mmCIF file of C-alpha atoms in Angstrom:
data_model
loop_
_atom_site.group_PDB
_atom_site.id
_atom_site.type_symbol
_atom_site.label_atom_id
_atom_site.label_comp_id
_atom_site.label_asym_id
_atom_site.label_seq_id
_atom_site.Cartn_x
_atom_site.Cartn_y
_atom_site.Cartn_z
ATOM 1 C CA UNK R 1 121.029 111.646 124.217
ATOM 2 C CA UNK R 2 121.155 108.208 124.180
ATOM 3 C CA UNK R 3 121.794 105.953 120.861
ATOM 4 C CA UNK R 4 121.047 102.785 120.240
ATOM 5 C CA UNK R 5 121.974 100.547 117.081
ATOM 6 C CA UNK R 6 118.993 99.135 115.085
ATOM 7 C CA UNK R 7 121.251 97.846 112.065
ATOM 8 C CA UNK R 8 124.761 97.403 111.885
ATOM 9 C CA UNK R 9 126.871 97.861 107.999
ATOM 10 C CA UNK R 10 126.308 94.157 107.769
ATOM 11 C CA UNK R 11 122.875 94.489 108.416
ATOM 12 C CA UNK R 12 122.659 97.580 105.966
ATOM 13 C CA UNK R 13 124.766 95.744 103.515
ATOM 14 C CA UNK R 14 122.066 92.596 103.473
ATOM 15 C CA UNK R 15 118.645 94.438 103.212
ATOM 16 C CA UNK R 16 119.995 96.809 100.666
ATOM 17 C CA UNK R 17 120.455 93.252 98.693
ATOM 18 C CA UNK R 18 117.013 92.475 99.180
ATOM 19 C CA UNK R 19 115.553 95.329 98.645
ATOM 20 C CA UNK R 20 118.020 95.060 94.892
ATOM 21 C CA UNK R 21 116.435 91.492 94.163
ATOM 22 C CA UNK R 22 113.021 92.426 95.394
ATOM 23 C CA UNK R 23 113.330 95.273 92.079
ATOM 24 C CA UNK R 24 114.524 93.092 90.176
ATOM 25 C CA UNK R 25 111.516 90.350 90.723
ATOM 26 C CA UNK R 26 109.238 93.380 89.988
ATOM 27 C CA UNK R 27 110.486 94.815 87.251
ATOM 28 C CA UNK R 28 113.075 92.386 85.460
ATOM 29 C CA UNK R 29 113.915 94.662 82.327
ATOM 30 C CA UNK R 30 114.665 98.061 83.879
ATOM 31 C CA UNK R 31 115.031 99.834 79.976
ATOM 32 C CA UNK R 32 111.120 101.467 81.091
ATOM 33 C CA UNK R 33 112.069 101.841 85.099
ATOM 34 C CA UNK R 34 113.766 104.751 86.807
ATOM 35 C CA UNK R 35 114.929 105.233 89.874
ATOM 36 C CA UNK R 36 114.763 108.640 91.803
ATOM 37 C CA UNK R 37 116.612 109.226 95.286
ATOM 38 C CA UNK R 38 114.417 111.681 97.494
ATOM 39 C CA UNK R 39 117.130 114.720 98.420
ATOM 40 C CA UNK R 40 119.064 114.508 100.348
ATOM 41 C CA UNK R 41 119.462 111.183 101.988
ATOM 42 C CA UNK R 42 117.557 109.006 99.538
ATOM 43 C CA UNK R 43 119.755 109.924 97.323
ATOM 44 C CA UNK R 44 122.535 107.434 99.219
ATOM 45 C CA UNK R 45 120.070 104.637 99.586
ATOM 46 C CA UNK R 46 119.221 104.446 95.538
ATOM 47 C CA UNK R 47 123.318 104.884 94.519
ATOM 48 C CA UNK R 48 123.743 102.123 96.592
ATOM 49 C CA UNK R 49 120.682 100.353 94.867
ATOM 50 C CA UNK R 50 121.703 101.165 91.708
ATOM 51 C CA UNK R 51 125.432 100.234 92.387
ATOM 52 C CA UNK R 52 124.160 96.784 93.786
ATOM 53 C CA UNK R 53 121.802 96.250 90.742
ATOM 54 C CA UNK R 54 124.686 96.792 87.905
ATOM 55 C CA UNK R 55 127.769 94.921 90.070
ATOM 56 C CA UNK R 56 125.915 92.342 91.817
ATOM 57 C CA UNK R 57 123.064 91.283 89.251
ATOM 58 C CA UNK R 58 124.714 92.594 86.250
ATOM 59 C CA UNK R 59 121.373 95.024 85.191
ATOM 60 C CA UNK R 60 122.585 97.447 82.481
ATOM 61 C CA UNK R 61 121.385 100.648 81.965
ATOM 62 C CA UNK R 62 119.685 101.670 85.040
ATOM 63 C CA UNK R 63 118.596 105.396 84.939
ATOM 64 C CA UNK R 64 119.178 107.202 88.344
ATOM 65 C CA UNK R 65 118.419 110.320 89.313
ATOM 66 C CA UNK R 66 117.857 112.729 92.984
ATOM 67 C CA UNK R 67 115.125 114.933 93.541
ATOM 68 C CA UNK R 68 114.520 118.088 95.574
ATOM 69 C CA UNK R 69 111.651 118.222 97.023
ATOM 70 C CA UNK R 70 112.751 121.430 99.730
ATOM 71 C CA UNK R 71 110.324 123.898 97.741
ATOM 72 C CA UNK R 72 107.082 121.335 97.529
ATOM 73 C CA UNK R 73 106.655 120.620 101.043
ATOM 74 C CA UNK R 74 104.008 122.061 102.804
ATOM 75 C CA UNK R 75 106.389 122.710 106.002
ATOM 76 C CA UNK R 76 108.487 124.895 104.448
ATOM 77 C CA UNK R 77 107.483 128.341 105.221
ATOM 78 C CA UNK R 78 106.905 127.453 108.545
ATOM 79 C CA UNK R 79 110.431 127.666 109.871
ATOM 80 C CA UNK R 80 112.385 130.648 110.767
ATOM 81 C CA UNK R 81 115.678 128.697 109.491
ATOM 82 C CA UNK R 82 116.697 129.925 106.371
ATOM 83 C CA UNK R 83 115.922 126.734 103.737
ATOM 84 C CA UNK R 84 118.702 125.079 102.106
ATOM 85 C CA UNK R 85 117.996 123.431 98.879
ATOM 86 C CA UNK R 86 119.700 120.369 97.205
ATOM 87 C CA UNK R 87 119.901 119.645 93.822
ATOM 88 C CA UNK R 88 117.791 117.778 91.720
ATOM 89 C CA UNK R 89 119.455 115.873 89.268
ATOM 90 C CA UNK R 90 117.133 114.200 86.872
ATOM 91 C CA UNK R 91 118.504 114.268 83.033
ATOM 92 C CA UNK R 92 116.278 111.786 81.433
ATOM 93 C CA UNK R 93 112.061 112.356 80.877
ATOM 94 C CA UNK R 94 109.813 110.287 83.405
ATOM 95 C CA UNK R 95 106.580 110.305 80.857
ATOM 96 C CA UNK R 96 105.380 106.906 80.986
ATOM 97 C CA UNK R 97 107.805 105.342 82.695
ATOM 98 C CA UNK R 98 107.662 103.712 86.257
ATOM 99 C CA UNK R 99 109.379 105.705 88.720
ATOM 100 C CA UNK R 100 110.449 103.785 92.137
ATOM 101 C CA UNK R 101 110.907 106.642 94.901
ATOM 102 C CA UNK R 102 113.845 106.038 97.185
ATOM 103 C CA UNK R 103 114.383 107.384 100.313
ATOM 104 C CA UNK R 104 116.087 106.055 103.421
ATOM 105 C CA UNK R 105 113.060 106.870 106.447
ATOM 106 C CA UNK R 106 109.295 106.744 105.808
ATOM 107 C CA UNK R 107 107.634 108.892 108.750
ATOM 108 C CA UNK R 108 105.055 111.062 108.514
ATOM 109 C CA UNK R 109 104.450 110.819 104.585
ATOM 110 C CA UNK R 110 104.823 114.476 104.214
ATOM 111 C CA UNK R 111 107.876 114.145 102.207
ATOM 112 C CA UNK R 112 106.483 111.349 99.723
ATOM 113 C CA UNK R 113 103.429 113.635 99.268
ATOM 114 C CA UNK R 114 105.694 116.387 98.058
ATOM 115 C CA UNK R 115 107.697 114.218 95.681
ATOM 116 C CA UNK R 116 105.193 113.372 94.159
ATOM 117 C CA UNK R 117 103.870 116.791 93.094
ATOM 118 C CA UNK R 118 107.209 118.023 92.357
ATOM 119 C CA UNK R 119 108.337 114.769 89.862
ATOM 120 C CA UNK R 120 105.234 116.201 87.683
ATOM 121 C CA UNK R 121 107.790 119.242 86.331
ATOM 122 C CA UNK R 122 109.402 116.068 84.315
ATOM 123 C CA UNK R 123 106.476 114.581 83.055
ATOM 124 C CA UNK R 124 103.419 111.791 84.267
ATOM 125 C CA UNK R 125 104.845 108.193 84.992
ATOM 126 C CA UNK R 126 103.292 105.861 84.075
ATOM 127 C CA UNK R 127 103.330 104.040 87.639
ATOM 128 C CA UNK R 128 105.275 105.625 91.064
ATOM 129 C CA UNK R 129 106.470 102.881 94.002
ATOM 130 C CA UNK R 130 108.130 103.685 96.806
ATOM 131 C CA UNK R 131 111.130 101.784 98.434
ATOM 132 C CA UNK R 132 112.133 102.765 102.173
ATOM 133 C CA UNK R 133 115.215 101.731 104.126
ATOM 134 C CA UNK R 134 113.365 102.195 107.292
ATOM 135 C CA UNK R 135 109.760 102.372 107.817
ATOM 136 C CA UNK R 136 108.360 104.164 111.076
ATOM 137 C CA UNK R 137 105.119 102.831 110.413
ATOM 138 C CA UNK R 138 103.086 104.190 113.293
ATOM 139 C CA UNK R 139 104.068 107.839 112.932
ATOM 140 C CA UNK R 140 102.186 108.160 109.502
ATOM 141 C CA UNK R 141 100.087 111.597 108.966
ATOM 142 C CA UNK R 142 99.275 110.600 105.346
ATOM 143 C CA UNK R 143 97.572 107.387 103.940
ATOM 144 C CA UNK R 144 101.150 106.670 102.191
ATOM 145 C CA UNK R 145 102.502 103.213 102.151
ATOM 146 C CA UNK R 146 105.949 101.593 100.901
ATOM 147 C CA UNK R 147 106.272 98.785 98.166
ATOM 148 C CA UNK R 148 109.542 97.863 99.221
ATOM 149 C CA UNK R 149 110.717 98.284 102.867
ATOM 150 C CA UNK R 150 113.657 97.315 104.352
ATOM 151 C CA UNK R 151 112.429 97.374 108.399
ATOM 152 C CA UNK R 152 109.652 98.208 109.994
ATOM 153 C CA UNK R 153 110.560 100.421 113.138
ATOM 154 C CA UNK R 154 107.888 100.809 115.909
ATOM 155 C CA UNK R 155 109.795 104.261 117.416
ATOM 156 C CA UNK R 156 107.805 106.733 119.727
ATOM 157 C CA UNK R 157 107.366 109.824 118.324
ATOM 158 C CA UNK R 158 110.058 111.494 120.570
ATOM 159 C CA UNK R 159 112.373 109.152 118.953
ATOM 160 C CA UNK R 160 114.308 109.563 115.897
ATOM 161 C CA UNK R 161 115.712 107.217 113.386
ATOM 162 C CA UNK R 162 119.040 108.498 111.969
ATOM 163 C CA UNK R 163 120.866 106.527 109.018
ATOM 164 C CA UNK R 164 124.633 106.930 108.796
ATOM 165 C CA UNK R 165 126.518 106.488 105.422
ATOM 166 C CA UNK R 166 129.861 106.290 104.987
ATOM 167 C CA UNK R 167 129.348 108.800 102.094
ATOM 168 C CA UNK R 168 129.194 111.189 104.736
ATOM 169 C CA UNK R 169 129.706 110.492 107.899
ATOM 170 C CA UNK R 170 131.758 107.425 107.745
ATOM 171 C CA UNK R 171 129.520 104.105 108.405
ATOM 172 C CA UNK R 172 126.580 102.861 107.363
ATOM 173 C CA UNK R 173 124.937 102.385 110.884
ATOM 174 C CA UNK R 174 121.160 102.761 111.708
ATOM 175 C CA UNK R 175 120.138 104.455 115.122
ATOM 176 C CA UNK R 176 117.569 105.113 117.464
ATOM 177 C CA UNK R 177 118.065 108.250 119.033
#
């Protein structure tokens, strides 16, 4: 299998910055914003955000949470694998709040779609956006668009787009496999 880099840490390192200021021009006060990392990887991409936000631009406060969204998918009986969950983690209330979605691959929508029945269990935002570290923009099966994307990746559909972090597997490198 063959692998070749699409972004380097550097490269990482940079749009994660712009994707922090980009919030920031948005939503300038973030006391009524929350942001929610899709389980499991998202959940790497909006630490980081968050991280970036509070050391870099100095924003206090900054509620962060991960969601599991294993159970609302509509793929997930369909699998003779036996499923794994992850945890949600979300210890504040989302009513009337604007929630930004973070996850680190946009593909076929399917995942967004089942985030956003499962954030209803903790209440109705007031608004939901959606921030992407990588946005496979062709492979789409629902009409589901980012706000904030970090690069747009035109990868056949035998292709895959894997995100390292150094979290877990010890660089922050994006591939095309």
């Amino acid at each position: 299998m063959s692998h070749k880099i699409l972004l380097t840490s550097r490269e990482v390192n940079i749009i994660l910055h712009r994707l922090a200021c980009q919030l920031i021009e948005k939503h300038l006060d973030f006391s009524n914003t929350v942001l929610i990392g899709i389980q499991p990887r998202g959940g790497f991409v909006a630490q980081r955000i968050k991280a970036i936000l509070e050391k870099e631009y100095n924003v206090p406060g900054i509620q962060l949470g991960n969601l599991d969204i294993t159970f609302f998918r509509d793929d997930f009986r369909r699998t003779e694998k036996i499923i794994e969950a992850n945890k949600t983690e979300i210890d504040f209330i989302v009513e009337n709040k604007k929630v930004v979605f973070i996850d680190d691959v946009l593909y076929t929508g399917r995942s967004i779609r089942a985030a956003l029945t499962a954030i209803q269990s903790f209440g109705r935002p007031a608004e939901i956006e959606l921030m992407v570290l990588i946005d496979r923009r062709f492979s789409r099966h629902l009409p589901i668009q980012p706000d904030y994307r970090g690069r747009q990746v035109d990868a056949i559909n035998g292709e895959k787009v894997k995100v390292s972090w150094t979290e877990n597997e010890g660089e922050d490198t994006v591939y095309i496999i």
